[in-house]
Amino acid sequence: MGPGYFPVLIALVLAMVGLIILFKSLRSHAAAIERPVLRPLVFVLAAIVVFALSIERFGLVPATIAAIVVASPASREFRWSETIALAVGMAAFAALVFIYALSQNMPLARF
Amino acid sequence: MESMSALAGGFSAAFGIYNLLFCLLGCLLGTLIGVLPGIGPLATIAMLLPITFAMDPLTSLIMLAGIYYGAQYGGSTTAILLNLPGETSSVVTCLDGYEMAKRGRAGAALAIAALSSFFAGCVATLFIALLAPSLAAFSMQVRSPEYVVLIALGLVASVVLSRGSPLKAVAMALLGLLFGTLGTDVTSGETRFVENILPLYDGLSFVALALGLFGLAELLSNLEHPEARGTLVGRITRLWPSLDDFRQAWKAVLRGTGLGSVMGLLPGSGAAVASFTSYVVEKRFAHDPSRFGYGAVEGVAGPEAANNAAAQTSFIPLLMLGIPGTATMALMMGALMMQGIAPGSAIVTTNPTLFWGLIASMWIGNLMLLVINLPMIGLWVKMLSVPYRILFPSILLFSCIGVYSLNSSSFDVWMLAVFAAAGYALRKLDCDAAPLLIAFILGPLLEEHLRRALVISRGSPMIFIERPIALGLIICVVALIGLIILPSFRAKREEAFHE
Amino acid sequence: MKSTLSMIAVLAAAAITTANVSAHAADYPEKPVTIIVPFDPGAATDLAGRIIADELAKSLGQRFLVENKPGAAGAVGSQQCAQAAPDGYTLCVGVLGSHVTAAITNKKLPYDPAKDFTPISLLYASTMAIAVSTDQLKVKDFDNLVAYVRENPGKVSYGTAGVGSPQHLFIESLKQQHGLDLVHVPYNGGAQAVADTAAGYIQMVVASLPSVVPQVASGKLRIVALADAQKNPSQPDVALVKDTFPGTVFTGWAGIFGPAGLPDDIRDKLNEAIGAALASEPVRAGFAKLDAAPQHTTPDELHSMIVDTIALWKDVAEKAGIGR
C-alpha cells in the first residue's frame, strides 16, 4: 500500500460519485445554478493577490492600504473618501495590533 | 478523589489573572463574532492562531475556547433581534426567537437564550469533569488501530449529519480527502502532488483552506446579496421572561442539555446538529406543536441549551482522543499541536494543568458570558449596523494578515485567494464545504494510522479484530452506516434540516 | 615605462579594493541583521537562535532580528537564505536536517548545502537518545538490546521523526554495518514516536534527549544508550553507542550560515563574535535549558562536518532505498 494507493482510490470513487451526481442532475428539475456576479469576486480576489505580492516586498502598512483600496470597489456602495480613511485607519490599527502589540513576524514598511 | 483535587488545581490555574483576562477577552471576542453575521468562530480562531503562539498554552486555549463557546451565545443575539443567524447553530434560534422579538418579547427571548446556555454550559462542564478521567485511562488503549476506526466513524458521521444532498456531502468529503493527500506522505517519505514546490511539502495550509472556503466565500456571498443583511433594529421591551416562560422552558432546557452533551461527543456532529435535533425533539414533545414558529419559548430554550452543551463536550474527543469533531475543533487541535501539545491519551497525565485549567475556565467563561450578554446587547447591535462596505474590507484584511502570519508565507496568501474562489464556486453549486474541511483533516490521519497499524502488525489486518476496542468501534461504524441506509432515518434528517 | 605605470595602476587598484573591503568589515554591521530560523517559533532551534541573536546584538551593536520561515523540515527558510544577497545582513540557522539529510533524501532539492552557503560557525550540539518501552523490552542496556535484536530479527520496531530524518539514517547505518534487523516506523515528528513507545505500541525510539526524559520519569521508557562522543552529565549511568560500536557517534547540531560568497572578513568577524557569545553566561545558561551544548568551530570545520556526514550517509540511503 504505497503512497499512490490512497490518492488513486479516492480519485476513482470521487469520479464515480461525480458521474452519479451528473446523471441525477440531468434527470431532475432542480433550480439552475445562480449566475456568478463578477464584481465582488474580481475585486476581492485581486485584493488578496495584491496583499500577497506586497506584504514581503513592501511591508504591512503598504500592503494593508493596497488591499483595502483594491477590495472596496467590490461593494456597490463604494466611496473613495471612506475607502481612503478606512485604509489609513486600518493600516495604523493593524500595525499597532500585529506588529507592536503582538510582535508578529512581518516588516512594517520597506521600499 | 483525585479528579476533584485536580479540578481544584485547574480552578486555581484558571483564576490566575492572565487566564481570567484572556478568558474575558475570548468571551468578548466570541460574542462579537457570534453577533457579527458573516464571521464565525472558525475564521476568527484561524485568524488568532498565530498570535497564540506567543502565549502560554493554557492561556491561549482558554482564550480560543472562550471564543468558540462565546460565539454560541452571541449568535443567538442577532438571530433573535434581526432574524440573522450569526452562527450556523443559531439558525434554529431564528425560527421562534425572531417571532418572539416581533411580538415585543425580544428581551425575554434573549434572556431565555442566555440562561439556557448558561445552565447547559455548567452541566456539560460537570459532565466533562466527572467523565474525563475514565476516558483518559481508556484512551491509553487507543492506538493506531482504534484511531483508524474512530476516524472512519468521524468521517462517516460528518457526511451523514451535514446539510444538503448526501451525495454531494460524500463528494465534498472525497475532495477533502484528496486535498489532504497533497504533501509529504509520512509512511513512505514520498511527496504527492508537490512538484518540488517547497511550501507544499507540508501540505495545503489548513487556515487558508478554512478561511477561504468558509469566511471569504461567505463574504463574497454577502456582497452579492446585500439585501440578505437587512439591518433593522427593533425596540427591546422588557428584559426578563415571565413565570410562564420559565415553566414552559425548563423541560426543554433539560432535554436540550442532555442531547447536546451527548452529540458534542460524537465526532462530526457538534453544536449545529445538536440544536437542529433539539428543535425537532421539542416540537414532538410539545403539548401544542402549532405554537412552534410563532414565538414558542421552548423553541429557543432547547436548541440554545443543546448548542452550548455540545460546544463544551466537543472538547472531549479533541482533548482526550485527539479527534477533532468539527472544523473548528480541527483548528483548536492545530492550535494545540503547534504549541507542541499532542492531544490524546496522555494529556490528562502529561498536562494536567492544561486540561483541568481549561475545564475550570469553561465554567468561568459561561458565567462571564451570561454577565456580558445580558447588559451589552445595545452595544453589539450598534456594531452590527456598521455598513458592510466598511466591514468587509476589514474582514478581508484580517484574513490575509492572519494567513500570512502563520508561516510568514506569502504563498499561503495566494492559496487563500485560490480557496476563496473555490469556496465561491462551491456555494454556487450548492455544496456544503464542511465535510471537505473535516475530511481534509481526518483523511491524512486515517491513512497514516492505517498504514502504521499495518506496518506494526507486519501487514496483518487481523489487528483490527484482535483489539477489543477496535472491534467494538467497527460495530458502531457498521451500525451507523446501517442507519444511513434506512430510509426512515434519512427522511427524518431531511426533515430536521428543512424545518 | 608603460609596464611600470600599469603595475602601479594595478597595485593602486588592489590597494583601493582591499581598503574598501577592510573598511567594509570594520563597519559591519551597519544596519539590523536578519537571522532566518527555518522552524516554528518556540522550537528548540528557534529559542537557541533568539538567545544567540540577543547576545550578538549586544556585542556588535546592531539589532539581530529572528525571522521564522518554517516549512519542509527547514528547507524553505534555508532556500531563502541561500538566495539572499551575500552582504552579511541575511544569515540563517541550519541544522542536520536542513543541511545534511535534506540533500540526501531529496535529489531535486533547490539548494546545495555544501555549495550554496558560507558556513560561519557551529552553535551547539544536542544529544540523541535510544530509548525502549519498559513494558515491551526488558533489556537493561545497549548491549542487551543489540543481543535481543540479533536473536529476534524483524521483531523490534523503532520509531523516528520521519523517513529520511537524521535518526532514521543513523539507525539504518547501524543496521547495515552491524547486521541488525529492525523495522522502521516513521512518524510526523519525534513527539508522537515517543508517545507510542511510552504506550508500548512500538518497542524502541530514537529521539532527542529532552523529549524522552519526561517518559523516563514516569517509568514508561528506559534510555539504553546515548549517541554522544562523551558521557552526558545529566545521564551519567547511561552507556554510549560507541562503547558497543566503536567510532559510532551521532549528535544533532545547529550552526549559523550565510549565503555563498559572503566576504571572508565579515564571516570571520561573525565567527569571532559567535565564539564570544557562546562563552558568555546568558548563552550558556539559556542553551543548558535546551540541552544544547555550546560548541564553537571554524567555518571550515563546519563545512567539513556537512560534507563528511553527507558522504557517510549517502550510501546508507541508497542501500536502504531512501530518497527520491
PDB file of N, CA, C and O in Angstrom, chain B residues 137-185:
ATOM      1  N   ALA B 137      -8.019   6.969  31.096  1.00  0.00           N
ATOM      2  CA  ALA B 137      -7.459   5.627  31.280  1.00  0.00           C
ATOM      3  C   ALA B 137      -7.771   4.767  30.072  1.00  0.00           C
ATOM      4  O   ALA B 137      -6.916   4.042  29.559  1.00  0.00           O
ATOM      5  N   PHE B 138      -9.005   4.864  29.643  1.00  0.00           N
ATOM      6  CA  PHE B 138      -9.467   4.098  28.492  1.00  0.00           C
ATOM      7  C   PHE B 138      -8.661   4.478  27.251  1.00  0.00           C
ATOM      8  O   PHE B 138      -8.308   3.621  26.436  1.00  0.00           O
ATOM      9  N   SER B 139      -8.363   5.769  27.119  1.00  0.00           N
ATOM     10  CA  SER B 139      -7.769   6.206  25.863  1.00  0.00           C
ATOM     11  C   SER B 139      -6.294   5.857  25.730  1.00  0.00           C
ATOM     12  O   SER B 139      -5.735   5.948  24.660  1.00  0.00           O
ATOM     13  N   MET B 140      -5.647   5.419  26.809  1.00  0.00           N
ATOM     14  CA  MET B 140      -4.285   4.920  26.658  1.00  0.00           C
ATOM     15  C   MET B 140      -4.305   3.671  25.794  1.00  0.00           C
ATOM     16  O   MET B 140      -3.323   3.301  25.166  1.00  0.00           O
ATOM     17  N   GLN B 141      -5.460   3.010  25.803  1.00  0.00           N
ATOM     18  CA  GLN B 141      -5.603   1.802  24.998  1.00  0.00           C
ATOM     19  C   GLN B 141      -5.811   2.146  23.533  1.00  0.00           C
ATOM     20  O   GLN B 141      -5.743   1.281  22.671  1.00  0.00           O
ATOM     21  N   VAL B 142      -6.098   3.423  23.304  1.00  0.00           N
ATOM     22  CA  VAL B 142      -6.430   3.825  21.948  1.00  0.00           C
ATOM     23  C   VAL B 142      -5.152   4.142  21.192  1.00  0.00           C
ATOM     24  O   VAL B 142      -4.529   5.154  21.418  1.00  0.00           O
ATOM     25  N   ARG B 143      -4.796   3.270  20.307  1.00  0.00           N
ATOM     26  CA  ARG B 143      -3.600   3.478  19.478  1.00  0.00           C
ATOM     27  C   ARG B 143      -4.019   3.478  18.023  1.00  0.00           C
ATOM     28  O   ARG B 143      -5.200   3.608  17.715  1.00  0.00           O
ATOM     29  N   SER B 144      -3.069   3.286  17.145  1.00  0.00           N
ATOM     30  CA  SER B 144      -3.391   3.417  15.721  1.00  0.00           C
ATOM     31  C   SER B 144      -4.599   2.610  15.239  1.00  0.00           C
ATOM     32  O   SER B 144      -5.440   3.163  14.540  1.00  0.00           O
ATOM     33  N   PRO B 145      -4.723   1.327  15.594  1.00  0.00           N
ATOM     34  CA  PRO B 145      -5.889   0.594  15.061  1.00  0.00           C
ATOM     35  C   PRO B 145      -7.203   1.215  15.492  1.00  0.00           C
ATOM     36  O   PRO B 145      -8.129   1.335  14.689  1.00  0.00           O
ATOM     37  N   GLU B 146      -7.299   1.644  16.763  1.00  0.00           N
ATOM     38  CA  GLU B 146      -8.530   2.261  17.222  1.00  0.00           C
ATOM     39  C   GLU B 146      -8.758   3.605  16.559  1.00  0.00           C
ATOM     40  O   GLU B 146      -9.889   3.961  16.213  1.00  0.00           O
ATOM     41  N   TYR B 147      -7.663   4.362  16.384  1.00  0.00           N
ATOM     42  CA  TYR B 147      -7.796   5.653  15.711  1.00  0.00           C
ATOM     43  C   TYR B 147      -8.365   5.480  14.311  1.00  0.00           C
ATOM     44  O   TYR B 147      -9.186   6.270  13.864  1.00  0.00           O
ATOM     45  N   VAL B 148      -7.924   4.428  13.650  1.00  0.00           N
ATOM     46  CA  VAL B 148      -8.420   4.192  12.291  1.00  0.00           C
ATOM     47  C   VAL B 148      -9.931   4.076  12.299  1.00  0.00           C
ATOM     48  O   VAL B 148     -10.629   4.732  11.540  1.00  0.00           O
ATOM     49  N   VAL B 149     -10.444   3.249  13.197  1.00  0.00           N
ATOM     50  CA  VAL B 149     -11.887   3.035  13.207  1.00  0.00           C
ATOM     51  C   VAL B 149     -12.611   4.297  13.675  1.00  0.00           C
ATOM     52  O   VAL B 149     -13.622   4.688  13.107  1.00  0.00           O
ATOM     53  N   LEU B 150     -12.081   4.955  14.702  1.00  0.00           N
ATOM     54  CA  LEU B 150     -12.695   6.185  15.205  1.00  0.00           C
ATOM     55  C   LEU B 150     -12.764   7.253  14.126  1.00  0.00           C
ATOM     56  O   LEU B 150     -13.775   7.928  13.958  1.00  0.00           O
ATOM     57  N   ILE B 151     -11.649   7.408  13.413  1.00  0.00           N
ATOM     58  CA  ILE B 151     -11.620   8.434  12.375  1.00  0.00           C
ATOM     59  C   ILE B 151     -12.580   8.078  11.250  1.00  0.00           C
ATOM     60  O   ILE B 151     -13.267   8.943  10.708  1.00  0.00           O
ATOM     61  N   ALA B 152     -12.631   6.776  10.929  1.00  0.00           N
ATOM     62  CA  ALA B 152     -13.583   6.363   9.897  1.00  0.00           C
ATOM     63  C   ALA B 152     -14.995   6.706  10.355  1.00  0.00           C
ATOM     64  O   ALA B 152     -15.808   7.218   9.591  1.00  0.00           O
ATOM     65  N   LEU B 153     -15.258   6.455  11.637  1.00  0.00           N
ATOM     66  CA  LEU B 153     -16.560   6.798  12.228  1.00  0.00           C
ATOM     67  C   LEU B 153     -16.820   8.292  12.092  1.00  0.00           C
ATOM     68  O   LEU B 153     -17.899   8.723  11.706  1.00  0.00           O
ATOM     69  N   GLY B 154     -15.805   9.077  12.385  1.00  0.00           N
ATOM     70  CA  GLY B 154     -15.943  10.522  12.299  1.00  0.00           C
ATOM     71  C   GLY B 154     -16.252  10.974  10.887  1.00  0.00           C
ATOM     72  O   GLY B 154     -17.097  11.839  10.666  1.00  0.00           O
ATOM     73  N   LEU B 155     -15.550  10.369   9.926  1.00  0.00           N
ATOM     74  CA  LEU B 155     -15.764  10.746   8.540  1.00  0.00           C
ATOM     75  C   LEU B 155     -17.187  10.419   8.103  1.00  0.00           C
ATOM     76  O   LEU B 155     -17.873  11.222   7.474  1.00  0.00           O
ATOM     77  N   VAL B 156     -17.611   9.222   8.452  1.00  0.00           N
ATOM     78  CA  VAL B 156     -18.967   8.814   8.075  1.00  0.00           C
ATOM     79  C   VAL B 156     -19.992   9.720   8.740  1.00  0.00           C
ATOM     80  O   VAL B 156     -20.918  10.214   8.095  1.00  0.00           O
ATOM     81  N   ALA B 157     -19.808   9.997  10.031  1.00  0.00           N
ATOM     82  CA  ALA B 157     -20.769  10.833  10.758  1.00  0.00           C
ATOM     83  C   ALA B 157     -20.833  12.233  10.164  1.00  0.00           C
ATOM     84  O   ALA B 157     -21.914  12.797  10.027  1.00  0.00           O
ATOM     85  N   SER B 158     -19.675  12.775   9.803  1.00  0.00           N
ATOM     86  CA  SER B 158     -19.692  14.144   9.291  1.00  0.00           C
ATOM     87  C   SER B 158     -20.462  14.235   7.996  1.00  0.00           C
ATOM     88  O   SER B 158     -21.070  15.248   7.688  1.00  0.00           O
ATOM     89  N   VAL B 159     -20.441  13.161   7.219  1.00  0.00           N
ATOM     90  CA  VAL B 159     -21.199  13.169   5.973  1.00  0.00           C
ATOM     91  C   VAL B 159     -22.681  13.012   6.260  1.00  0.00           C
ATOM     92  O   VAL B 159     -23.522  13.741   5.748  1.00  0.00           O
ATOM     93  N   VAL B 160     -22.983  12.066   7.131  1.00  0.00           N
ATOM     94  CA  VAL B 160     -24.384  11.786   7.439  1.00  0.00           C
ATOM     95  C   VAL B 160     -25.092  13.007   7.997  1.00  0.00           C
ATOM     96  O   VAL B 160     -26.225  13.306   7.647  1.00  0.00           O
ATOM     97  N   LEU B 161     -24.409  13.703   8.891  1.00  0.00           N
ATOM     98  CA  LEU B 161     -25.089  14.776   9.595  1.00  0.00           C
ATOM     99  C   LEU B 161     -24.858  16.141   8.972  1.00  0.00           C
ATOM    100  O   LEU B 161     -25.199  17.143   9.553  1.00  0.00           O
ATOM    101  N   SER B 162     -24.296  16.195   7.790  1.00  0.00           N
ATOM    102  CA  SER B 162     -24.087  17.509   7.179  1.00  0.00           C
ATOM    103  C   SER B 162     -25.326  17.890   6.381  1.00  0.00           C
ATOM    104  O   SER B 162     -26.193  17.082   6.119  1.00  0.00           O
ATOM    105  N   ARG B 163     -25.342  19.158   5.975  1.00  0.00           N
ATOM    106  CA  ARG B 163     -26.564  19.642   5.338  1.00  0.00           C
ATOM    107  C   ARG B 163     -26.634  19.254   3.881  1.00  0.00           C
ATOM    108  O   ARG B 163     -25.647  18.967   3.253  1.00  0.00           O
ATOM    109  N   GLY B 164     -27.823  19.336   3.347  1.00  0.00           N
ATOM    110  CA  GLY B 164     -27.965  19.221   1.899  1.00  0.00           C
ATOM    111  C   GLY B 164     -27.886  17.806   1.388  1.00  0.00           C
ATOM    112  O   GLY B 164     -28.013  16.835   2.115  1.00  0.00           O
ATOM    113  N   SER B 165     -27.669  17.700   0.121  1.00  0.00           N
ATOM    114  CA  SER B 165     -27.678  16.398  -0.551  1.00  0.00           C
ATOM    115  C   SER B 165     -26.576  15.494  -0.004  1.00  0.00           C
ATOM    116  O   SER B 165     -25.418  15.875   0.014  1.00  0.00           O
ATOM    117  N   PRO B 166     -26.945  14.284   0.443  1.00  0.00           N
ATOM    118  CA  PRO B 166     -25.934  13.380   0.992  1.00  0.00           C
ATOM    119  C   PRO B 166     -24.884  13.006  -0.045  1.00  0.00           C
ATOM    120  O   PRO B 166     -23.711  12.823   0.271  1.00  0.00           O
ATOM    121  N   LEU B 167     -25.310  12.917  -1.291  1.00  0.00           N
ATOM    122  CA  LEU B 167     -24.373  12.552  -2.338  1.00  0.00           C
ATOM    123  C   LEU B 167     -23.306  13.626  -2.497  1.00  0.00           C
ATOM    124  O   LEU B 167     -22.124  13.350  -2.630  1.00  0.00           O
ATOM    125  N   LYS B 168     -23.745  14.875  -2.461  1.00  0.00           N
ATOM    126  CA  LYS B 168     -22.780  15.970  -2.577  1.00  0.00           C
ATOM    127  C   LYS B 168     -21.879  16.014  -1.364  1.00  0.00           C
ATOM    128  O   LYS B 168     -20.701  16.343  -1.468  1.00  0.00           O
ATOM    129  N   ALA B 169     -22.437  15.682  -0.185  1.00  0.00           N
ATOM    130  CA  ALA B 169     -21.615  15.672   1.029  1.00  0.00           C
ATOM    131  C   ALA B 169     -20.505  14.636   0.881  1.00  0.00           C
ATOM    132  O   ALA B 169     -19.361  14.869   1.271  1.00  0.00           O
ATOM    133  N   VAL B 170     -20.854  13.482   0.318  1.00  0.00           N
ATOM    134  CA  VAL B 170     -19.847  12.443   0.093  1.00  0.00           C
ATOM    135  C   VAL B 170     -18.786  12.955  -0.869  1.00  0.00           C
ATOM    136  O   VAL B 170     -17.585  12.789  -0.660  1.00  0.00           O
ATOM    137  N   ALA B 171     -19.250  13.614  -1.932  1.00  0.00           N
ATOM    138  CA  ALA B 171     -18.295  14.151  -2.912  1.00  0.00           C
ATOM    139  C   ALA B 171     -17.370  15.164  -2.260  1.00  0.00           C
ATOM    140  O   ALA B 171     -16.158  15.169  -2.505  1.00  0.00           O
ATOM    141  N   MET B 172     -17.923  16.026  -1.405  1.00  0.00           N
ATOM    142  CA  MET B 172     -17.102  17.022  -0.726  1.00  0.00           C
ATOM    143  C   MET B 172     -16.086  16.362   0.191  1.00  0.00           C
ATOM    144  O   MET B 172     -14.921  16.775   0.266  1.00  0.00           O
ATOM    145  N   ALA B 173     -16.538  15.320   0.892  1.00  0.00           N
ATOM    146  CA  ALA B 173     -15.617  14.616   1.785  1.00  0.00           C
ATOM    147  C   ALA B 173     -14.483  13.993   0.967  1.00  0.00           C
ATOM    148  O   ALA B 173     -13.316  14.056   1.347  1.00  0.00           O
ATOM    149  N   LEU B 174     -14.826  13.388  -0.150  1.00  0.00           N
ATOM    150  CA  LEU B 174     -13.793  12.775  -1.000  1.00  0.00           C
ATOM    151  C   LEU B 174     -12.808  13.821  -1.491  1.00  0.00           C
ATOM    152  O   LEU B 174     -11.590  13.596  -1.521  1.00  0.00           O
ATOM    153  N   LEU B 175     -13.350  14.972  -1.866  1.00  0.00           N
ATOM    154  CA  LEU B 175     -12.477  16.052  -2.325  1.00  0.00           C
ATOM    155  C   LEU B 175     -11.531  16.475  -1.204  1.00  0.00           C
ATOM    156  O   LEU B 175     -10.347  16.707  -1.423  1.00  0.00           O
ATOM    157  N   GLY B 176     -12.078  16.570  -0.001  1.00  0.00           N
ATOM    158  CA  GLY B 176     -11.264  16.911   1.154  1.00  0.00           C
ATOM    159  C   GLY B 176     -10.167  15.884   1.383  1.00  0.00           C
ATOM    160  O   GLY B 176      -9.024  16.219   1.687  1.00  0.00           O
ATOM    161  N   LEU B 177     -10.526  14.610   1.217  1.00  0.00           N
ATOM    162  CA  LEU B 177      -9.532  13.544   1.372  1.00  0.00           C
ATOM    163  C   LEU B 177      -8.416  13.720   0.353  1.00  0.00           C
ATOM    164  O   LEU B 177      -7.234  13.565   0.652  1.00  0.00           O
ATOM    165  N   LEU B 178      -8.823  14.046  -0.871  1.00  0.00           N
ATOM    166  CA  LEU B 178      -7.841  14.212  -1.929  1.00  0.00           C
ATOM    167  C   LEU B 178      -6.902  15.376  -1.632  1.00  0.00           C
ATOM    168  O   LEU B 178      -5.685  15.257  -1.765  1.00  0.00           O
ATOM    169  N   PHE B 179      -7.472  16.502  -1.216  1.00  0.00           N
ATOM    170  CA  PHE B 179      -6.645  17.657  -0.846  1.00  0.00           C
ATOM    171  C   PHE B 179      -5.685  17.283   0.269  1.00  0.00           C
ATOM    172  O   PHE B 179      -4.567  17.778   0.346  1.00  0.00           O
ATOM    173  N   GLY B 180      -6.163  16.402   1.154  1.00  0.00           N
ATOM    174  CA  GLY B 180      -5.341  16.012   2.289  1.00  0.00           C
ATOM    175  C   GLY B 180      -4.121  15.201   1.885  1.00  0.00           C
ATOM    176  O   GLY B 180      -3.113  15.203   2.589  1.00  0.00           O
ATOM    177  N   THR B 181      -4.199  14.512   0.742  1.00  0.00           N
ATOM    178  CA  THR B 181      -3.051  13.700   0.346  1.00  0.00           C
ATOM    179  C   THR B 181      -1.917  14.551  -0.184  1.00  0.00           C
ATOM    180  O   THR B 181      -0.781  14.090  -0.259  1.00  0.00           O
ATOM    181  N   LEU B 182      -2.213  15.798  -0.539  1.00  0.00           N
ATOM    182  CA  LEU B 182      -1.173  16.662  -1.083  1.00  0.00           C
ATOM    183  C   LEU B 182      -0.131  16.953  -0.014  1.00  0.00           C
ATOM    184  O   LEU B 182      -0.458  17.392   1.075  1.00  0.00           O
ATOM    185  N   GLY B 183       1.127  16.691  -0.325  1.00  0.00           N
ATOM    186  CA  GLY B 183       2.167  16.952   0.658  1.00  0.00           C
ATOM    187  C   GLY B 183       3.072  15.741   0.802  1.00  0.00           C
ATOM    188  O   GLY B 183       3.170  14.919  -0.092  1.00  0.00           O
ATOM    189  N   THR B 184       3.723  15.657   1.937  1.00  0.00           N
ATOM    190  CA  THR B 184       4.637  14.542   2.177  1.00  0.00           C
ATOM    191  C   THR B 184       3.906  13.412   2.878  1.00  0.00           C
ATOM    192  O   THR B 184       3.270  13.621   3.899  1.00  0.00           O
ATOM    193  N   ASP B 185       3.989  12.229   2.322  1.00  0.00           N
ATOM    194  CA  ASP B 185       3.363  11.060   2.935  1.00  0.00           C
ATOM    195  C   ASP B 185       4.260  10.549   4.064  1.00  0.00           C
ATOM    196  O   ASP B 185       5.421  10.247   3.852  1.00  0.00           O
TER     197      ASP B 185
END
